[in-house]
Each structure stands twice: as structure tokens, then as C-alpha cells.
GROMACS .gro file of C-alpha atoms in nm:
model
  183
    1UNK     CA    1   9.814  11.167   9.469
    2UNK     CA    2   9.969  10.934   9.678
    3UNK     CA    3  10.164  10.628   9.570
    4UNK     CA    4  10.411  10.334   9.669
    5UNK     CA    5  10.732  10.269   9.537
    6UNK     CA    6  10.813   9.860   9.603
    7UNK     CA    7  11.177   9.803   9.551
    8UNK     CA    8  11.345   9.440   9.614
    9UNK     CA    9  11.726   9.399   9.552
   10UNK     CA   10  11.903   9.032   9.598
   11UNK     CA   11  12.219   9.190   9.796
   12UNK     CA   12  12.384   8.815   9.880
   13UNK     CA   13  12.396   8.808   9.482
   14UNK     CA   14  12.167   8.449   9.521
   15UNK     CA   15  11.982   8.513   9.244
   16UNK     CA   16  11.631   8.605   9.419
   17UNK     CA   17  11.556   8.857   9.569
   18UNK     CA   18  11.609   8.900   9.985
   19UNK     CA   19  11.584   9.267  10.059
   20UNK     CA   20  11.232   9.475   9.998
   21UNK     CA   21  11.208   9.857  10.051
   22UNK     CA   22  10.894  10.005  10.068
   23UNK     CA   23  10.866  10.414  10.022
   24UNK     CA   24  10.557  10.575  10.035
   25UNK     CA   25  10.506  10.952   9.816
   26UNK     CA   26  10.275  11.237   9.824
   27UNK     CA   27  10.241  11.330   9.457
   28UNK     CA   28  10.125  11.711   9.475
   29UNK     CA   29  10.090  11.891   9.137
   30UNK     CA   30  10.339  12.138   9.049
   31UNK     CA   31  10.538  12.037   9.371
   32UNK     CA   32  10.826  11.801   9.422
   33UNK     CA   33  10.714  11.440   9.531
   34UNK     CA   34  10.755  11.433   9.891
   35UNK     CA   35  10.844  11.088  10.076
   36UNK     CA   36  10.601  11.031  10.355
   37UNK     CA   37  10.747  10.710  10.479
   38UNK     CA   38  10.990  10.423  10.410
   39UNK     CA   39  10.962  10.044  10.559
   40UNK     CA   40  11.236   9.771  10.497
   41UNK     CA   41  11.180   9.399  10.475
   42UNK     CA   42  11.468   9.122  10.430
   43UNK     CA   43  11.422   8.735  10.403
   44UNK     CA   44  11.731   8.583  10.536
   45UNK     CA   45  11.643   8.193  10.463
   46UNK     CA   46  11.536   8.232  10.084
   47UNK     CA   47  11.176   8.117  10.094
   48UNK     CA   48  11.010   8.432   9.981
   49UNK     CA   49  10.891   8.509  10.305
   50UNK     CA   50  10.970   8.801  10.540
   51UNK     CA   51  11.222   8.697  10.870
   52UNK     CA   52  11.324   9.070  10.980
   53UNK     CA   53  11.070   9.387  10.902
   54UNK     CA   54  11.079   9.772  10.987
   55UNK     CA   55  10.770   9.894  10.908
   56UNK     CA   56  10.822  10.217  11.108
   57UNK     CA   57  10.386  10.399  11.070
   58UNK     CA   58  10.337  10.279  10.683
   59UNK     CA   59   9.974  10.300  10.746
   60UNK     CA   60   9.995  10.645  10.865
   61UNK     CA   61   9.789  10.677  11.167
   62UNK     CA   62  10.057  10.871  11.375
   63UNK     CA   63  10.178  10.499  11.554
   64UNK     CA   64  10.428  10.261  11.498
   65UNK     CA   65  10.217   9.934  11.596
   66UNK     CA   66  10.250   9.547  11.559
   67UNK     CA   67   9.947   9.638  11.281
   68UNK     CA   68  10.236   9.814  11.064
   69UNK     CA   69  10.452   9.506  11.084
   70UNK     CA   70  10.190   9.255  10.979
   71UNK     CA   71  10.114   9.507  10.673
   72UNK     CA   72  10.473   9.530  10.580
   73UNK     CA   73  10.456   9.151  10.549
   74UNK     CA   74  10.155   9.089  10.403
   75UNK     CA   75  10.289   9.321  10.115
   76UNK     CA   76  10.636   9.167  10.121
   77UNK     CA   77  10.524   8.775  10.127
   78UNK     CA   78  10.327   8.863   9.733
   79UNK     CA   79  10.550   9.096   9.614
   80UNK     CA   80  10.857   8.907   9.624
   81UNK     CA   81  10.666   8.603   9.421
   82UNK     CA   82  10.667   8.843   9.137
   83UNK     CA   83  11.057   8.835   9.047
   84UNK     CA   84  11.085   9.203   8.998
   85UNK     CA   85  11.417   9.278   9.168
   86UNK     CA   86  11.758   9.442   9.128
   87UNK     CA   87  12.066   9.313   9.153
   88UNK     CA   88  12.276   9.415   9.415
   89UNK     CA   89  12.139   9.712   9.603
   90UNK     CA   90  12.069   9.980   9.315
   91UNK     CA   91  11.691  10.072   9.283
   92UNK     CA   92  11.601  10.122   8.936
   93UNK     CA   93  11.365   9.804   8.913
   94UNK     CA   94  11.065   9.927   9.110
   95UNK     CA   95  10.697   9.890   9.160
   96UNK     CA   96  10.476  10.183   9.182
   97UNK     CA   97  10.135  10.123   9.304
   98UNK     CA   98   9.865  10.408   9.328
   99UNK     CA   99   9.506  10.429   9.325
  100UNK     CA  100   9.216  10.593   9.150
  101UNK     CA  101   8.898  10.692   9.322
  102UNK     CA  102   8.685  10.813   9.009
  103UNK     CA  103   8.372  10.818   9.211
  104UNK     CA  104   8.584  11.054   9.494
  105UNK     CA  105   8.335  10.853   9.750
  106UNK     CA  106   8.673  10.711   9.942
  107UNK     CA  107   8.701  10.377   9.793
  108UNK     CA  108   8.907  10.316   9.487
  109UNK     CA  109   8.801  10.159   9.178
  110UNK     CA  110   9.095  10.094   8.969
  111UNK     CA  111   9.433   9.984   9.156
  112UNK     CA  112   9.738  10.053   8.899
  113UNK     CA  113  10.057   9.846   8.916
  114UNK     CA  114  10.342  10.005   8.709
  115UNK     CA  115  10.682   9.820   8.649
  116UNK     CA  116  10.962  10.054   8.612
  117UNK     CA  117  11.358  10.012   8.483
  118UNK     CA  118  11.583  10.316   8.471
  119UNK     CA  119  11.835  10.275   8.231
  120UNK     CA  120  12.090  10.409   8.494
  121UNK     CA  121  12.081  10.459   8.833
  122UNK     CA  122  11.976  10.861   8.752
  123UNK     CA  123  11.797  10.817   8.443
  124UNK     CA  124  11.465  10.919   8.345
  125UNK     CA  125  11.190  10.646   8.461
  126UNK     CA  126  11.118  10.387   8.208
  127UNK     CA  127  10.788  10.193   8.186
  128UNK     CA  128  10.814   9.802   8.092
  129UNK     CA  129  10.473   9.696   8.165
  130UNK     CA  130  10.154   9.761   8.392
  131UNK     CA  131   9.890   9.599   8.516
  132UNK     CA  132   9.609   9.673   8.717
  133UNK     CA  133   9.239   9.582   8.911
  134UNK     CA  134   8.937   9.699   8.876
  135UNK     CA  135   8.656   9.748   9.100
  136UNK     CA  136   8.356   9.800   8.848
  137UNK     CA  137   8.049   9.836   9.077
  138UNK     CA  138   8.165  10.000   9.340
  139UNK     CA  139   8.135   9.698   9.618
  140UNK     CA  140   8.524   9.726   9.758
  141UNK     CA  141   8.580   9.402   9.539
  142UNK     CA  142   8.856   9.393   9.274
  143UNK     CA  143   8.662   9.116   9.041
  144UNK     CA  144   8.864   9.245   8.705
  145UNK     CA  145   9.237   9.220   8.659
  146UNK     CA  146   9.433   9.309   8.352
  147UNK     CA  147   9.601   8.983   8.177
  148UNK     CA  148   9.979   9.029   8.214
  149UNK     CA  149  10.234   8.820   8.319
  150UNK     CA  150  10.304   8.947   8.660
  151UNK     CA  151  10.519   8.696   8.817
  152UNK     CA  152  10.783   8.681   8.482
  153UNK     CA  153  10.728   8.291   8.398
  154UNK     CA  154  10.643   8.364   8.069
  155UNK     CA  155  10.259   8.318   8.066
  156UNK     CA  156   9.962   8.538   8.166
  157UNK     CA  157   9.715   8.287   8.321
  158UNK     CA  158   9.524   8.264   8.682
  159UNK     CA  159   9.859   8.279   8.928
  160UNK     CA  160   9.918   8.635   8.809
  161UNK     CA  161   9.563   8.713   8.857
  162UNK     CA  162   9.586   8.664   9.232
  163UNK     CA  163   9.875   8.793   9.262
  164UNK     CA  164   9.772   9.088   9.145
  165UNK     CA  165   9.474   9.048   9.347
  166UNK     CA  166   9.665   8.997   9.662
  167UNK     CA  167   9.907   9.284   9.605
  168UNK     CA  168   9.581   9.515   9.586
  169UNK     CA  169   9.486   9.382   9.890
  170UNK     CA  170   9.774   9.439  10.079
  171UNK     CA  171   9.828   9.785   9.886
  172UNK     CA  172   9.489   9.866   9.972
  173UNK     CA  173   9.535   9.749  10.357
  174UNK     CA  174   9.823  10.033  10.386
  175UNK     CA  175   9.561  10.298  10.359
  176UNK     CA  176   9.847  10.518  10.199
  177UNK     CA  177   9.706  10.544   9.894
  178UNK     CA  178   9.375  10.771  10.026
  179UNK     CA  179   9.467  11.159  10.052
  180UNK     CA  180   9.222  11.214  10.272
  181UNK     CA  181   9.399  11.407  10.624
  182UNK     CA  182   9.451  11.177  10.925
  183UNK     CA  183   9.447  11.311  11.281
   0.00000   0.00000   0.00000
């Protein structure tokens, strides 16, 4: 299984997050997790929007390419909306993002977003909330999204619906998630 691991830290102590690090796993059972790649991502003006990425090949196709930049910030641009970070530069608020193919045809059908917060910076991983997409028929469409309150304002309404629906996207766009062997 492969997953993502999206970590944003506010390092000039503003308040909001500025710095995104994005590290990429291969899950193997009964093996250690093995990282497969790493991209960074900082917004230096404080408008939630990526001014400096390293993307280095995050979509794994043996290049680094202008294509891995504009993935980095497509994935950067939603996920710091969702006021998940650390403060300072510790990493034990994360994201993890993987996908299920239950129909093992190549295309997933259920995208699962998992908010994590270790109690200390070596602790076991603790679980605050999840939500996730689903693609019911099959189409490569995510038309069902849990109802959670993704973006920390309090309510679960339509705003956290697409932005879980664009962080799928994005995820999705990566092609990380897929196991399938690349050449």
C-alpha cells in the first residue's frame, strides 16, 4: 500500500501555516514502511498559496519535470486551507492520504483522509478524525464525501466537501497512491 504523509508547520511562528512537506511511503506487509519520495512547499507572503516548491519526481515516473511542480502546488494551494499544521517545525500533526481500489481494476473507489497528532514527537500515532470520498459506480468521479469538518471552522457543510474533493483530486493526480510498477 502506498500512502502520503502531508505535513505543514508555521516556522515564522505567524500563526498559519507557511511550510508543507510532502513524503510519499510504500506500505509493504510485514516490512518497514519505506519512503519513496519527499517534496517541500513554503508560502513566503501568507496567502495560502505556494511561492517556492521542490517537488523533486512525486509522481514517480523516473523525471523531475515542471509536471511535478504544478502537482506539488495543486496539493499545497487545498491543503493548507484546511488549518492542520504544527507549530514550529515538529511533525506530529500530519495528513495521511491513501487509496483503496476494491475492484483491483486500477482506479480507486474510496480516497481516505486520516488526521493524525502524536502526543510527542516519538509517540505512537494518534487518530483525531478522518474523512474520506467515495467513488460508488466506478466512473473516476468522487460524487460522495464523508461530512466532517475538514477545514477546523467549526461546521461540516459544503466548503469541506470540496475541499475534500479537491485534495482527492490532487492526491489522485500524484499517481503515488497506485502500486502498480512504473518503468
Amino acid at each position: 500500500m502506498r500512502y502520503l504523509k502531508a505535513i505543514a508547520q508555521d516556522l515564522g511562528q505567524t500563526g498559519q501555516a507557511n511550510t508543507v512537506l510532502l513524503k510519499f511511503y510504500n506500505d509493504m506487509l510485514c516490512l518497514p514502511e519505506q519512503q519513496v519520495g519527499i517534496a517541500v512547499a513554503v508560502d513566503h507572503t501568507g496567502d495560502a498559496l505556494v511561492d517556492f516548491a521542490m517537488a523533486g519526481d512525486i509522481d514517480l515516473d523516473g523525471r523531475f519535470s515542471l509536471r511535478d511542480q504544478h502537482l506539488l502546488r495543486a496539493f499545497t494551494d487545498v491543503f493548507l486551507q484546511l488549518n492542520w499544521f504544527n507549530q514550529g517545525g515538529n511533525e506530529q500533526r500530519y495528513l495521511k492520504m491513501l487509496a483503496e481500489n476494491y475492484h483491483h481494476d486500477g482506479s480507486p473507489n474510496v480516497v481516505k483522509l486520516e488526521f493524525h497528532e502524536d502526543c510527542t514527537a516519538s509517540g505512537p500515532q494518534t487518530l483525531v478524525y478522518r474523512a474520506a470520498g467515495y467513488d460508488g459506480d466506478n466512473d473516476g468521479i468522487f460524487e460522495s464525501f464523508t461530512n466532517s469538518d475538514v477545514d477546523g471552522n467549526g461546521i461540516a457543510d459544503t466548503a469541506d466537501k470540496e475541499l475534500i474533493r479537491r485534495l482527492i483530486k490532487s492526491f489522485l493526480a500524484f499517481d503515488a497512491w497506485s502500486t502498480r510498477l512504473r518503468s
